[in-house]
Coordinates of C-alpha atoms and ligand atoms in Angstrom, one line a residue:
X9 CA 1.2 14.5 -17.5
X10 CA -2.2 13.2 -16.5
X11 CA -3.0 9.6 -17.4
X12 CA -6.0 8.5 -19.5
X13 CA -8.7 7.3 -17.3
X14 CA -11.4 4.8 -18.0
X15 CA -13.9 7.5 -19.0
X16 CA -11.5 8.4 -21.9
X17 CA -12.1 5.0 -23.5
X18 CA -14.8 4.0 -25.8
X19 CA -15.7 0.7 -24.1
X20 CA -19.1 -0.1 -25.6
X21 CA -18.9 -3.7 -26.9
X22 CA -15.2 -3.9 -26.3
X23 CA -13.3 -6.6 -24.4
X24 CA -11.6 -4.8 -21.5
X25 CA -9.0 -6.6 -19.4
X26 CA -8.9 -5.0 -16.0
X27 CA -5.9 -5.5 -13.6
X28 CA -7.6 -5.4 -10.2
X29 CA -6.1 -6.0 -6.7
X30 CA -8.1 -9.0 -5.4
X31 CA -5.2 -10.0 -3.2
X32 CA -7.6 -10.3 -0.2
X33 CA -7.0 -11.8 3.1
X34 CA -8.6 -15.3 3.3
X35 CA -8.9 -18.3 5.5
X36 CA -9.7 -21.6 3.9
X37 CA -12.3 -20.9 1.3
X38 CA -13.6 -17.7 2.8
X39 CA -12.5 -14.2 2.0
X40 CA -12.2 -12.6 5.5
X41 CA -12.1 -9.0 4.3
X42 CA -13.6 -7.9 1.0
X43 CA -12.4 -4.2 1.1
X44 CA -10.2 -4.6 -1.9
X45 CA -13.0 -6.1 -4.0
X46 CA -15.3 -3.4 -3.0
X47 CA -12.8 -0.8 -3.8
X48 CA -12.6 -2.1 -7.4
X49 CA -16.4 -2.0 -7.9
X50 CA -16.7 1.6 -9.2
X51 CA -14.5 0.8 -12.2
X52 CA -16.1 -2.6 -12.7
X53 CA -19.7 -1.2 -12.6
X54 CA -18.8 1.8 -14.8
X55 CA -17.4 -0.7 -17.5
X56 CA -20.4 -3.1 -17.3
X57 CA -22.9 -0.3 -17.3
X58 CA -21.2 1.1 -20.4
X59 CA -21.5 -2.1 -22.3
X60 CA -18.0 -3.5 -22.0
X61 CA -17.1 -7.2 -21.6
X62 CA -15.1 -7.1 -18.5
X63 CA -12.2 -9.5 -18.0
X64 CA -10.8 -9.3 -14.5
X65 CA -7.4 -10.6 -13.4
X66 CA -5.3 -10.3 -10.3
X67 CA -2.7 -12.0 -8.2
X68 CA -3.6 -13.6 -4.8
X69 CA -0.9 -14.5 -2.3
X70 CA 2.6 -15.8 -3.2
X71 CA 3.4 -18.6 -5.5
X72 CA 7.2 -19.2 -5.7
X73 CA 7.5 -21.7 -8.5
X74 CA 10.6 -23.3 -7.0
X75 CA 9.8 -26.7 -5.6
X76 CA 7.0 -28.4 -7.6
X77 CA 5.2 -29.9 -4.5
X78 CA 5.4 -26.6 -2.6
X79 CA 4.0 -24.7 -5.8
X80 CA 1.0 -27.0 -5.9
X81 CA 0.4 -26.4 -2.2
X82 CA 0.6 -22.6 -2.8
X83 CA -1.7 -22.7 -5.8
X84 CA -4.3 -24.6 -3.8
X85 CA -4.0 -22.0 -1.0
X86 CA -4.4 -19.1 -3.4
X87 CA -7.2 -20.3 -5.7
X88 CA -9.0 -17.2 -7.1
X89 CA -12.3 -19.3 -7.0
X90 CA -13.0 -18.0 -3.5
X91 CA -12.8 -14.4 -4.8
X92 CA -15.3 -15.2 -7.5
X93 CA -17.8 -16.3 -4.9
X94 CA -17.3 -13.1 -2.9
X95 CA -17.6 -11.0 -6.1
X96 CA -20.8 -12.7 -7.2
X97 CA -22.3 -11.9 -3.7
X98 CA -21.4 -8.2 -4.3
X99 CA -22.8 -8.2 -7.9
X100 CA -26.0 -10.3 -7.8
X101 CA -27.3 -8.6 -10.9
X102 CA -24.3 -9.3 -13.1
X103 CA -23.3 -12.5 -14.8
X104 CA -19.8 -13.4 -13.3
X105 CA -18.0 -16.4 -14.8
X106 CA -14.9 -17.8 -13.1
X107 CA -12.4 -19.5 -15.4
X108 CA -10.0 -21.8 -13.6
X109 CA -7.3 -21.0 -16.1
X110 CA -4.8 -18.3 -17.0
X111 CA -4.4 -19.2 -20.7
X112 CA -5.8 -21.7 -23.2
X113 CA -9.0 -22.8 -24.8
X114 CA -11.3 -22.7 -21.8
X115 CA -10.3 -19.1 -21.1
X116 CA -10.5 -18.0 -24.7
X117 CA -14.0 -19.6 -25.2
X118 CA -15.3 -18.1 -22.1
X119 CA -14.1 -14.6 -23.4
X120 CA -15.4 -15.1 -26.9
X121 CA -18.9 -16.2 -25.5
X122 CA -19.3 -13.1 -23.4
X123 CA -22.2 -10.7 -23.9
X124 CA -21.8 -7.0 -23.3
X125 CA -22.0 -6.1 -19.5
X126 CA -20.8 -9.5 -18.4
X127 CA -17.7 -10.4 -16.3
X128 CA -15.1 -13.1 -16.6
X129 CA -12.6 -13.5 -13.7
X130 CA -9.6 -15.6 -14.5
X131 CA -7.5 -17.7 -12.2
X132 CA -4.6 -16.1 -10.1
X133 CA -2.1 -14.5 -12.4
X134 CA 0.7 -15.9 -10.2
X135 CA -0.2 -19.4 -11.4
X136 CA 2.0 -18.4 -14.3
X137 CA 5.7 -18.4 -13.6
X138 CA 6.2 -15.6 -16.1
X139 CA 3.9 -13.2 -14.4
X140 CA 6.4 -11.8 -11.8
X141 CA 9.2 -11.9 -14.4
X142 CA 7.2 -9.8 -16.9
X143 CA 7.7 -12.5 -19.4
X144 CA 7.1 -10.8 -22.8
X145 CA 5.2 -13.8 -24.3
X146 CA 2.8 -13.8 -21.4
X147 CA 2.1 -10.1 -21.6
X148 CA 1.6 -10.3 -25.3
X149 CA -0.7 -13.3 -24.9
X150 CA -2.9 -11.7 -22.2
X151 CA -3.1 -8.5 -24.4
X152 CA -4.3 -10.7 -27.3
X153 CA -7.4 -11.6 -25.3
X154 CA -8.7 -8.0 -25.1
X155 CA -9.1 -4.7 -27.0
X156 CA -8.3 -2.4 -24.1
X157 CA -6.6 -2.5 -20.8
X158 CA -7.5 -0.8 -17.5
X159 CA -5.2 -0.7 -14.5
X160 CA -6.9 -0.4 -11.1
X161 CA -4.5 -2.4 -8.9
X162 CA -2.7 0.4 -7.1
X163 CA -1.1 -2.0 -4.7
X164 CA 0.7 -3.7 -7.6
X165 CA 1.9 -0.7 -9.8
X166 CA 5.3 -0.5 -8.2
X167 CA 6.0 -3.9 -9.7
X168 CA 6.9 -4.5 -13.3
X169 CA 5.0 -7.7 -13.9
X170 CA 3.3 -9.1 -17.0
X171 CA -0.1 -8.1 -15.8
X172 CA 0.9 -4.6 -14.8
X173 CA 3.5 -3.6 -17.4
X174 CA 3.6 -6.3 -20.1
X175 CA -0.1 -6.2 -21.2
X176 CA -0.5 -2.3 -21.5
X177 CA 2.6 -2.1 -23.7
X178 CA 0.5 -3.8 -26.4
X179 CA -3.1 -2.4 -26.3
X180 CA -4.7 1.0 -25.5
X181 CA -4.7 1.6 -21.8
X182 CA -6.1 3.8 -19.0
X183 CA -6.3 3.9 -15.2
X184 CA -9.5 3.1 -13.3
X185 CA -11.1 5.2 -10.7
X186 CA -9.3 3.7 -7.7
X187 CA -5.9 4.6 -9.2
X188 CA -7.1 7.9 -10.4
X189 CA -8.0 8.7 -6.8
X190 CA -4.6 7.5 -5.4
X191 CA -2.8 9.7 -7.9
X192 CA -4.9 12.7 -7.1
X193 CA -4.2 12.6 -3.4
X194 CA -0.6 11.3 -3.4
X195 CA 0.2 13.6 -6.3
X196 CA -1.2 16.6 -4.6
X197 CA 0.8 15.9 -1.4
X198 CA 4.1 15.4 -3.2
X199 CA 3.9 17.9 -6.2
X200 CA 1.6 20.6 -5.0
X201 CA 1.2 20.5 -1.2
X202 CA -0.6 23.2 0.6
X203 CA 1.7 24.4 3.4
X204 CA 2.6 23.6 6.0
X205 CA 3.1 20.1 4.9
X206 CA 4.0 17.7 7.7
X207 CA 5.1 14.2 7.1
X208 CA 4.8 11.6 9.9
X209 CA 6.9 8.5 9.5
X210 CA 7.1 5.6 11.8
X211 CA 7.4 1.8 11.7
X212 CA 10.2 -0.6 12.3
X213 CA 13.0 -0.2 9.8
X214 CA 15.0 3.0 8.6
X215 CA 16.2 0.8 5.7
X216 CA 12.6 0.6 4.3
X217 CA 12.0 4.3 4.7
X218 CA 15.4 5.9 4.0
X219 CA 14.4 7.1 0.5
X220 CA 11.1 8.5 1.7
X221 CA 12.7 10.4 4.6
X222 CA 15.3 11.8 2.2
X223 CA 12.7 12.9 -0.4
X224 CA 10.3 14.3 2.2
X225 CA 13.1 16.2 4.0
X226 CA 13.4 18.1 0.6
X227 CA 9.7 18.7 0.1
X228 CA 7.9 18.8 3.5
X229 CA 8.1 21.6 6.1
X230 CA 8.4 19.1 9.0
X231 CA 9.4 15.5 9.1
X232 CA 8.3 13.8 12.3
X233 CA 10.0 10.4 12.9
X234 CA 8.7 7.9 15.5
X235 CA 8.5 4.2 16.0
X236 CA 11.4 1.8 16.1
X237 CA 13.2 3.9 13.5
X238 CA 13.8 6.7 16.0
X239 CA 16.4 4.6 18.0
X240 CA 18.8 4.5 15.0
X241 CA 18.7 8.3 15.1
X242 CA 19.3 8.5 18.8
X243 CA 22.3 6.2 18.3
X244 CA 23.5 8.6 15.6
X245 CA 23.4 11.4 18.1
X246 CA 25.5 9.3 20.6
X247 CA 22.9 8.2 23.0
X248 CA 22.6 4.7 24.2
X249 CA 19.4 2.8 23.1
X250 CA 19.5 -0.2 25.4
X251 CA 18.0 -3.2 23.5
X252 CA 15.8 -1.1 21.3
X253 CA 15.5 -1.8 17.6
X254 CA 18.7 -0.5 16.0
X255 CA 20.1 -0.7 12.5
X256 CA 23.8 -0.2 13.0
X257 CA 24.5 0.1 9.3
X258 CA 22.1 3.0 9.0
X259 CA 23.6 5.1 11.7
X260 CA 25.7 7.1 9.2
X261 CA 22.6 7.8 7.0
X262 CA 20.8 8.9 10.1
X263 CA 23.7 11.3 10.9
X264 CA 23.4 12.7 7.5
X265 CA 19.6 13.3 7.9
X266 CA 20.1 15.0 11.2
X267 CA 22.7 17.3 9.7
X268 CA 20.6 18.1 6.6
X269 CA 17.2 18.1 8.3
X270 CA 18.2 20.5 11.1
X271 CA 15.0 21.6 12.9
X272 CA 12.8 20.2 10.1
X273 CA 13.4 16.7 11.5
X274 CA 11.5 16.1 14.7
X275 CA 12.4 13.1 16.9
X276 CA 10.8 11.7 20.1
X277 CA 11.8 13.4 23.4
X278 CA 10.7 10.5 25.6
X279 CA 9.8 6.8 25.3
X280 CA 7.8 4.1 26.9
X281 CA 10.4 1.4 27.5
X282 CA 10.1 -2.2 28.7
X283 CA 12.5 -4.8 30.0
X284 CA 11.3 -7.5 27.6
X285 CA 9.5 -7.4 24.2
X286 CA 7.4 -10.6 24.5
X287 CA 6.8 -10.6 28.2
X288 CA 7.2 -7.0 29.6
X289 CA 7.1 -6.8 33.3
X290 CA 8.8 -3.5 34.0
X291 CA 7.5 -0.7 31.9
X292 CA 8.5 3.0 32.4
X293 CA 8.7 6.3 30.7
X294 CA 12.2 7.8 30.2
X295 CA 13.7 10.8 28.4
X296 CA 15.4 10.2 25.0
X297 CA 18.9 10.4 26.6
X298 CA 18.1 8.0 29.5
X299 CA 17.1 4.6 28.1
X300 CA 18.5 2.2 30.7
X301 CA 20.7 -0.8 29.7
X302 CA 18.5 -3.9 29.1
X303 CA 15.4 -1.8 28.3
X304 CA 13.9 -1.3 24.9
X305 CA 11.8 1.5 23.4
X306 CA 8.3 0.3 22.7
X307 CA 6.3 3.5 22.2
X308 CA 6.7 7.3 22.2
X309 CA 6.2 8.8 25.5
X310 CA 3.6 11.5 26.8
X311 CA 5.9 14.5 26.2
X312 CA 6.5 13.3 22.7
X313 CA 2.8 13.0 22.1
X314 CA 2.4 16.5 23.2
X315 CA 5.3 17.6 20.9
X316 CA 4.1 15.8 17.8
X317 CA 0.6 17.0 18.3
X318 CA 1.8 20.6 18.5
X319 CA 4.0 20.2 15.4
X320 CA 0.9 18.9 13.6
X321 CA -1.2 22.0 14.5
X322 CA -1.9 24.3 11.5
X323 CA -0.9 21.7 9.0
X324 CA -2.6 21.9 5.6
X325 CA -1.1 18.7 4.2
X326 CA -0.1 15.6 6.2
X327 CA 1.3 12.3 4.9
X328 CA 1.5 9.5 7.6
X329 CA 3.1 6.2 7.2
X330 CA 4.1 3.8 10.1
X331 CA 3.0 3.4 13.7
X332 CA 4.7 5.3 16.5
X333 CA 5.3 2.1 18.6
X334 CA 4.6 -1.5 18.9
X335 CA 0.8 -0.7 18.7
X336 CA -0.3 -4.3 18.3
X337 CA 0.6 -4.9 21.9
X338 CA -1.7 -3.6 24.6
X339 CA 0.0 -0.9 26.6
X340 CA 2.2 0.3 23.7
X341 CA -0.5 1.7 21.4
X342 CA -1.0 5.2 23.0
X343 CA 1.5 7.0 20.8
X344 CA 0.0 5.7 17.5
X345 CA -3.6 6.3 18.7
X346 CA -2.7 9.9 19.8
X347 CA -1.0 10.7 16.5
X348 CA -3.8 9.1 14.5
X349 CA -6.4 11.2 16.4
X350 CA -4.3 14.4 16.1
X351 CA -4.1 14.1 12.4
X352 CA -7.8 13.0 11.9
X353 CA -9.0 16.1 13.9
X354 CA -6.9 18.6 12.0
X355 CA -9.3 21.2 10.4
X356 CA -9.0 22.0 6.7
X357 CA -6.2 19.6 6.2
X358 CA -5.6 17.2 3.3
X359 CA -4.4 14.1 5.2
X360 CA -3.2 11.0 3.5
X361 CA -2.3 7.6 5.0
X362 CA 0.3 5.6 3.0
X363 CA -1.3 2.2 3.5
X364 CA 0.0 -0.7 5.6
X365 CA -0.2 -0.7 9.4
X366 CA -1.2 2.9 9.8
X367 CA -4.1 2.4 7.5
X368 CA -5.4 -0.6 9.5
X369 CA -4.8 1.4 12.7
X370 CA -6.9 4.3 11.5
X371 CA -9.7 2.0 10.5
X372 CA -9.7 -0.1 13.6
X373 CA -9.6 2.9 15.9
X374 CA -12.5 4.5 14.0
X375 CA -10.7 7.5 12.7
X376 CA -10.8 6.6 9.0
X377 CA -13.5 9.2 8.3
X378 CA -11.1 11.9 9.6
X379 CA -8.6 11.3 6.7
X380 CA -8.9 12.7 3.2
X381 CA -7.5 9.5 1.7
X382 CA -6.2 6.1 2.9
X383 CA -4.0 4.5 0.3
X384 CA -4.7 0.9 -0.7
X385 CA -1.1 0.3 -1.6
X386 CA 1.6 0.5 1.2
X387 CA 4.6 -0.3 -1.0
X388 CA 3.3 1.6 -4.0
X389 CA 2.5 4.8 -2.0
X390 CA 5.9 4.8 -0.3
X391 CA 7.6 4.4 -3.6
X392 CA 5.5 7.2 -5.0
X393 CA 6.5 9.5 -2.0
X394 CA 10.1 8.6 -2.7
X395 CA 9.6 10.4 -6.0
X396 CA 10.2 7.2 -7.9
X397 CA 8.4 6.4 -11.2
X398 CA 5.9 3.6 -10.7
X399 CA 6.3 1.2 -13.7
X400 CA 2.6 0.2 -13.8
X401 CA 1.6 3.9 -14.0
X402 CA 4.4 5.1 -16.4
X403 CA 3.3 2.5 -19.0
X404 CA -0.4 3.8 -19.1
X405 CA -1.1 6.2 -22.0
X406 CA -1.1 10.0 -21.2
X407 CA -4.3 12.0 -21.8
Ligands
AMP24 P1 6.5 -0.9 9.1 O1 6.0 -2.1 8.3 O2 7.9 -0.5 8.8 O3 5.5 0.4 9.0 O4 6.5 -1.3 10.6 C1 5.4 -1.7 11.3 C2 5.9 -2.4 12.5 O5 6.8 -1.6 13.3 C3 4.7 -2.7 13.5 O6 4.6 -4.1 13.5 C4 5.3 -2.2 14.8 O7 5.1 -3.1 15.9 C5 6.7 -2.0 14.6 N1 7.3 -1.0 15.6 C6 6.9 0.3 15.7 N2 7.7 0.8 16.7 C7 8.5 -0.2 17.2 C8 9.5 -0.2 18.2 N3 9.7 0.8 19.0 N4 10.1 -1.4 18.4 C9 9.9 -2.4 17.6 N5 9.0 -2.5 16.6 C10 8.2 -1.3 16.4

């Protein structure tokens, strides 16, 4: 069932509490990448242009609430005031008021004094210890500040927190344009893919991606597995993997996937291996069954690039998550670059990147334009592709 979206709400003159994802990278008092703020602007602008009083709230960084001195330190490091400065720069025509509080008189007065079309940004939601525990009192309190709730923080909807699940259980709710777009593309890939549908999964740990591999083996036509995960699969086939990344306790699951996946599951046929991770001196290309003792797999090799590229040809839907090798290290980025390029250049293909490292790789390499959609939520998009219900989406009213 489709979820209500912001255009289904009558927002004129209403106080609208919007959960945004302003968890931006920052150094000192400067936001170093304002992409997430920019991504929230369509919803914010729609609301202000339609006469809403817009109350924005988001988490920023981690605040553990264990040791009091450490908590104070973390609060100082993750003060939302720096985001307010960045937001004001992006919206010079709109009145934006930052409130250094997450509850109480100062916040309530600021909200009650708002004119239509104005914005209040409150302090980091994680200043509240009850946020991450979805404390019912906190959710009810935040809901009492507004008439309507809009969720536009896709990166947080896989978490049942007070700001993502608590609030919308009390007041009418809808998703914003960012989440609507995420659900459109991820939903199409998962529920109604044009075929052939090829999934490309990489990255470090099988344990992080077991459920995605399992679900996509059921849904996709081909599942390509690269990156550090591949070595657990090699081990499951009885090959030696040298000092490559290996999750011994996942070898049995890998065996199951190989048996179930048959020729749907595509693994690397050669690897770039090195004698040392931090200070590689001897680097060579070897076949999958010939990793020498003392060497570790750092990237897929040239034959694998050719194989993966050929398996991508003709794809009408592609979902990609995770690099093919240790792409941050010069010399071991070729596999990731080649796969990224191959997907970006596919004609008439709906290609989706599931956030995280692959999203930054595509952007940094200049291939972002070649993708239909780059998800803003790594964890959330993976859980979606696992077929799991996302609590922050489930709670939003249906159309
Ligand atoms: P993930 O967050 O699971 O997508 O993993 C991304 C990380 O996987 C990146 O930091 C890569 O360097 C790492 N990675 C990819 N391939 C390998 C490999 N062969 N050995 C070790 N780490 C890898």
